[in-house]
CSV table of C-alpha atoms in Angstrom, one decimal:
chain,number,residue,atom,x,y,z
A,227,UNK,CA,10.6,9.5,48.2
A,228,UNK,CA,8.7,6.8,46.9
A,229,UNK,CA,8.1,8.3,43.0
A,230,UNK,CA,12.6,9.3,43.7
A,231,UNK,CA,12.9,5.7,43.5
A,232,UNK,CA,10.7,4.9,41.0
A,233,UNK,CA,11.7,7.1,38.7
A,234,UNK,CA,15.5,6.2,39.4
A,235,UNK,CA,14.3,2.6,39.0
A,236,UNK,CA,12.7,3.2,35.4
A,237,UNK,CA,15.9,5.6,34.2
A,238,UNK,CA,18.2,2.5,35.4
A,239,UNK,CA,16.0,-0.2,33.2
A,240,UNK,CA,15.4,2.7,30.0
A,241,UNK,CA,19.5,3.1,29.9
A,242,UNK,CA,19.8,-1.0,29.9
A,243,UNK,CA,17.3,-1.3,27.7
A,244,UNK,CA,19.1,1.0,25.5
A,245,UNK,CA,22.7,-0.1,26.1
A,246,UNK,CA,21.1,-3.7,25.1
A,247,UNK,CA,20.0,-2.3,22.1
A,248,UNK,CA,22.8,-0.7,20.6
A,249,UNK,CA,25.0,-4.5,21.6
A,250,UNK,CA,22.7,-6.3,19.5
A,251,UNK,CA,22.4,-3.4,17.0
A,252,UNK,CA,26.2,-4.1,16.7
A,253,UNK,CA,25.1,-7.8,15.2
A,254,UNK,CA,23.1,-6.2,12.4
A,255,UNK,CA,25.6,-3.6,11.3
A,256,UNK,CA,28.4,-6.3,10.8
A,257,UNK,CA,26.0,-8.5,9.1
A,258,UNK,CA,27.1,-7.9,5.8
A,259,UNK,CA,30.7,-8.2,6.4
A,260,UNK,CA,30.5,-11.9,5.2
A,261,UNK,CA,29.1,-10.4,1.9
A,262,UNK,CA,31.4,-8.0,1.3
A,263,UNK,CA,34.7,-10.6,2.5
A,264,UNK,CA,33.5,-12.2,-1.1
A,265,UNK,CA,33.6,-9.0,-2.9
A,266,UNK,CA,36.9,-8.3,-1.4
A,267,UNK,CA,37.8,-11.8,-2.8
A,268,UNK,CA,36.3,-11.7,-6.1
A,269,UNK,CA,37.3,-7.9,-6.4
A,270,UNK,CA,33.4,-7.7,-7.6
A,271,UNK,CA,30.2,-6.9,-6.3
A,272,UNK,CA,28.6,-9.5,-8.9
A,273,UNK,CA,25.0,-9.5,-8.6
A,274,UNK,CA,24.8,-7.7,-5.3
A,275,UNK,CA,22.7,-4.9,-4.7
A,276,UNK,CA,23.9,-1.6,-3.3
A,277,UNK,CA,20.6,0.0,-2.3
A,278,UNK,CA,20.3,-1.8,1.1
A,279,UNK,CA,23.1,-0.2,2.1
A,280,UNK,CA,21.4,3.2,0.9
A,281,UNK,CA,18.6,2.8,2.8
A,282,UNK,CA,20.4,2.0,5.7
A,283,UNK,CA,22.2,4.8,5.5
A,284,UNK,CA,19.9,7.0,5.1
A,285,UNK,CA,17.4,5.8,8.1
A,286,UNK,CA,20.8,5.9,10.3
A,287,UNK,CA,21.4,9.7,9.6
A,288,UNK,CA,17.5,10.3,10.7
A,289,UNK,CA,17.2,8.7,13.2
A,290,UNK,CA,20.7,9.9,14.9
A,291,UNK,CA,19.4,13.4,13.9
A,292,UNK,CA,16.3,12.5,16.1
A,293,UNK,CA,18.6,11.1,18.7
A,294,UNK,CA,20.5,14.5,19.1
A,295,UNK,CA,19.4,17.0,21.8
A,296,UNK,CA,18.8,19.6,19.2
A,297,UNK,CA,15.5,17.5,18.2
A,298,UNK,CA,14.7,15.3,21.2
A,299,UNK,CA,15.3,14.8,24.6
A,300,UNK,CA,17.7,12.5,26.8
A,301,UNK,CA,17.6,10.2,23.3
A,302,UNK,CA,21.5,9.9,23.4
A,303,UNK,CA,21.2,5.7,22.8
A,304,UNK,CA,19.1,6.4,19.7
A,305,UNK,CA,21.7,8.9,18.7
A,306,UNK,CA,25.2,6.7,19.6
A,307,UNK,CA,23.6,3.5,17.8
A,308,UNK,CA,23.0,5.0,15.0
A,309,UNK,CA,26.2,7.1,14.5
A,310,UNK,CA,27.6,3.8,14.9
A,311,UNK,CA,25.3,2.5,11.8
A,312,UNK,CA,26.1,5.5,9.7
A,313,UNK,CA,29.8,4.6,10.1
A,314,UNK,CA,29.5,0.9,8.9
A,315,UNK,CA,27.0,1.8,6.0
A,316,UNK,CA,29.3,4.6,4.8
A,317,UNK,CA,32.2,2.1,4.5
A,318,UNK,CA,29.9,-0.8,2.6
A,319,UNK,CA,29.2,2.3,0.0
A,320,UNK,CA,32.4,3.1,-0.2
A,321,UNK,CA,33.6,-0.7,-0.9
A,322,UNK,CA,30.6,-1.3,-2.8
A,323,UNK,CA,31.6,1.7,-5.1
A,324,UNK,CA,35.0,0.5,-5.7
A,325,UNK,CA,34.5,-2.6,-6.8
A,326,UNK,CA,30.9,-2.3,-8.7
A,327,UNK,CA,31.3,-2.0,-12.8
A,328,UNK,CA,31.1,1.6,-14.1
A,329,UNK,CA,27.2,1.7,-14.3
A,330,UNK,CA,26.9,0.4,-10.6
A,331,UNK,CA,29.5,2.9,-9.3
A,332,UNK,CA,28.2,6.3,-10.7
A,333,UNK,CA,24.3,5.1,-10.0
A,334,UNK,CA,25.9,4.3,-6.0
A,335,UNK,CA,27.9,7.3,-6.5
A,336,UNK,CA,24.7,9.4,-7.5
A,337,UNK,CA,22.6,7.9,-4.3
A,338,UNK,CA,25.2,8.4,-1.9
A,339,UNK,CA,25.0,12.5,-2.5
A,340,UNK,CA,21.1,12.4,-2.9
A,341,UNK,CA,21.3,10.9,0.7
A,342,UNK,CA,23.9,12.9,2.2
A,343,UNK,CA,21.9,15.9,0.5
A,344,UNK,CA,18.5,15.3,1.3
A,345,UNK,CA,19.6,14.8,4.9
A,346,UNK,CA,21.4,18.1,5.1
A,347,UNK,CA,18.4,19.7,3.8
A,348,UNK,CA,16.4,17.7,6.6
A,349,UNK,CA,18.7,19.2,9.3
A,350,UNK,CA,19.0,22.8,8.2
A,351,UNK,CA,15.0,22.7,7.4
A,352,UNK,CA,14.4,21.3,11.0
A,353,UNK,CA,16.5,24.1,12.6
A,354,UNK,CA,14.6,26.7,11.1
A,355,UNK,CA,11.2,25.3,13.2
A,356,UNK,CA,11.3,27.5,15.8
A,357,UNK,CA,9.3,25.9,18.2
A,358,UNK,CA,11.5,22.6,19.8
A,359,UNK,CA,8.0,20.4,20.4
A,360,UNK,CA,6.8,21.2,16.0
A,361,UNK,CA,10.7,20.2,15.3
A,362,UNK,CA,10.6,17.2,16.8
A,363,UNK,CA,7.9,16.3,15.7
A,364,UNK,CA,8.5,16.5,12.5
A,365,UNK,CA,11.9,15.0,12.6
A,366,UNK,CA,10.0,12.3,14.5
A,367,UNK,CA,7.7,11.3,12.0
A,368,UNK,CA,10.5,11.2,8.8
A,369,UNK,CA,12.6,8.8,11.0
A,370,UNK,CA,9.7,7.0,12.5
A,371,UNK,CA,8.5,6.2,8.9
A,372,UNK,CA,12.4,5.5,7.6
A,373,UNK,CA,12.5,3.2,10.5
A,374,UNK,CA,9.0,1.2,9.8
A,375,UNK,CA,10.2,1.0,6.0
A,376,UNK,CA,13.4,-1.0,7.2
A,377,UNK,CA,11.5,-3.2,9.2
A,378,UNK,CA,9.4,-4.0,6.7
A,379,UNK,CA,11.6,-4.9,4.1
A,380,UNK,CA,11.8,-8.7,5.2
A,381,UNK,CA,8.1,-9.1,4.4
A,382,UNK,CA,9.5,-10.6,0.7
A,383,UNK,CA,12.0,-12.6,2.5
A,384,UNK,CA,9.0,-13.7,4.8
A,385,UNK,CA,7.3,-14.7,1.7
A,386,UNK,CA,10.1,-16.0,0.0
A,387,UNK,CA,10.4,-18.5,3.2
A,388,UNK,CA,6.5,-19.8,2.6
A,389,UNK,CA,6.5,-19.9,-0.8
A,390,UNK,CA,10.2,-21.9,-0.9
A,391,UNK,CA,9.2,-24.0,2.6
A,392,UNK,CA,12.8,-23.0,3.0
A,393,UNK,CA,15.0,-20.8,5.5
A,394,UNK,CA,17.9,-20.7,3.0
A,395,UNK,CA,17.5,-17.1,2.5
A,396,UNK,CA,16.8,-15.7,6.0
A,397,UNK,CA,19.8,-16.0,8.1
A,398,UNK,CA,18.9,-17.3,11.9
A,399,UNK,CA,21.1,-15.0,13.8
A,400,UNK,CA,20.4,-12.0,11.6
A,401,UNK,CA,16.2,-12.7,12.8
A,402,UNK,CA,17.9,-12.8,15.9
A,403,UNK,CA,19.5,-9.6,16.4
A,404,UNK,CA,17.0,-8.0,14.7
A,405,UNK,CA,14.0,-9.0,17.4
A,406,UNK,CA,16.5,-8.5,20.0
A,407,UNK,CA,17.7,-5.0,19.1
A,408,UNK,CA,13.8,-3.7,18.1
A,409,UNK,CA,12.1,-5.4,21.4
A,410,UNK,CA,15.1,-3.7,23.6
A,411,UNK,CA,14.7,-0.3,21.8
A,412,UNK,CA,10.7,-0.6,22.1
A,413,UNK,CA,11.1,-1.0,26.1
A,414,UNK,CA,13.5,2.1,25.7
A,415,UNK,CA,11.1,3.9,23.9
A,416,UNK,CA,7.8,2.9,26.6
A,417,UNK,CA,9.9,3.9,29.3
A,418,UNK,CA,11.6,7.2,27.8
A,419,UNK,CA,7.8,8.1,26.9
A,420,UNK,CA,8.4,8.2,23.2
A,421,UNK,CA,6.3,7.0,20.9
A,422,UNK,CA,8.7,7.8,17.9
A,423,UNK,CA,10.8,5.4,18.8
A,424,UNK,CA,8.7,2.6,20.9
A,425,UNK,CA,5.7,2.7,18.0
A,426,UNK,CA,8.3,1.8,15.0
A,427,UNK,CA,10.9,-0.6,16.8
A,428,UNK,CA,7.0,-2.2,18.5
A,429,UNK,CA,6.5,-3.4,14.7
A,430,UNK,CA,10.1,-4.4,14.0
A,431,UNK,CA,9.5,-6.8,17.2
A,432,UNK,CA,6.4,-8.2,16.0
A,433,UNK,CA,7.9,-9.1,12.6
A,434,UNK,CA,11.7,-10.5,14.1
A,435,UNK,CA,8.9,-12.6,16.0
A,436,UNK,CA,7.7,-14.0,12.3
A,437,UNK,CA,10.9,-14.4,11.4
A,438,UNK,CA,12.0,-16.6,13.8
A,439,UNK,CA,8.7,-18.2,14.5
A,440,UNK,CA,9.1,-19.2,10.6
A,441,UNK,CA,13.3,-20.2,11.2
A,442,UNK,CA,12.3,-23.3,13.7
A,443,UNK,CA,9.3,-24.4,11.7
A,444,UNK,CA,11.1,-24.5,8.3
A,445,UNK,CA,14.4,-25.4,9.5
A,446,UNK,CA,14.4,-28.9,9.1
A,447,UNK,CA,13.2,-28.4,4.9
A,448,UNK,CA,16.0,-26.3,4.1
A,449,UNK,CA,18.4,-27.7,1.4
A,450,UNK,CA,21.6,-28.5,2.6
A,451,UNK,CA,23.1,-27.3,-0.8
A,452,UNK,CA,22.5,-24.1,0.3
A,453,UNK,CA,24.0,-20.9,-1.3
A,454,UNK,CA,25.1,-18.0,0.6
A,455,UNK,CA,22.4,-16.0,2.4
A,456,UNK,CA,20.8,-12.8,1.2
A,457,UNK,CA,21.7,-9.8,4.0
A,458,UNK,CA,19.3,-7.5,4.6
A,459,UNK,CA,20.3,-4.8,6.7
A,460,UNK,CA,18.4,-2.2,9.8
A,461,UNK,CA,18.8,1.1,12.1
């Protein structure tokens, strides 16, 4: 009776955990909407870079194929947050690619169906493992490392911070969702017993800690003049 509850009690808190972390996932998939409101403007992608937005892409598609029951087990948040991602960074390509100058669009254009192929060849690949625990875990470690890479794409923003004594280029509420999202999905992760998901979203938690731990201390040195924040995006 007494394990019943318990393990009722630590399904209820893994399915908040998760539900937490796909709101606050929501907060980094809009991010860049600001960005791409000036493109839509300016009817140019100016000196923007598309490759975020590939990356993103292509660490959403792993880790929702993780998420699915074909690879893992009872993983569905994993697999709804990042279906969600997919969706968004599919339609920042796509705007991206319309409005970039020739060279920009066929070089997005180009990286868009390396993704989209190199994922298909991930899924069919992985469905030929015949045995469910060697599948998942090698679907686990491509989208475990995908994941890490994200996280650690701030570290030159990080450094950009110290070097600069200035926050100009690391948005508060991006740092924000960012912890939040990682340190919801790593409780997720502890209590769902895997370490594909609690091990990678454990370091994106530590560094949204740096993050912000760096926002309130330089805070009150950054220029006023400010000029619009770099995005940098996660899934």
């Amino acid at each position: 009776m007494i394990l019943s509850v318990s393990s009722s009690v630590i399904t209820i808190c893994k399915d908040a955990a998760g539900v937490a972390g796909n709101i606050f996932a929501f907060g980094l998939f809009a991010s860049p909407i600001a960005t791409f409101r000036r493109i839509l403007r300016n009817q140019s992608t100016e000196q923007f870079s598309g490759l975020p937005y590939i990356y993103a892409l292509l660490n959403c598609l792993l880790c929702m194929w993780y998420g699915t029951p074909f690879i893992s087990y009872d993983n569905m948040m994993v697999m709804t947050v990042n279906s969600v991602g997919a969706v968004f960074q599919l339609i920042y390509i796509t705007l991206f690619i319309v409005y970039a100058e020739k060279i920009k669009k066929i070089r997005m254009l180009g990286l868009l169906l390396l993704v989209l192929g190199l994922c298909a060849i991930i899924v069919a690949g992985s469905l030929q493992i015949i045995d469910a625990f060697t599948r998942r875990i090698f679907v686990g470690f491509l989208s475990g490392a995908s994941l890490i890479s994200m996280f650690a794409s701030p570290l030159f923003i990080i450094n950009l911070v110290i070097r600069t004594k200035s926050v100009e280029f690391m948005p508060f509420y991006l740092s924000l969702s960012t912890f939040l999202m990682s340190s919801c999905f790593f409780l997720y992760g502890l209590l769902n017993d895997d370490p594909f998901i609690s091990a990678p979203n454990g370091i994106g938690t530590v560094l949204g800690i740096v993050q912000l731990v760096l926002y309130f201390y330089y805070n009150n040195r950054t220029r006023e003049d400010s000029s619009e924040p770099f995005i940098v995006e996660y899934a």
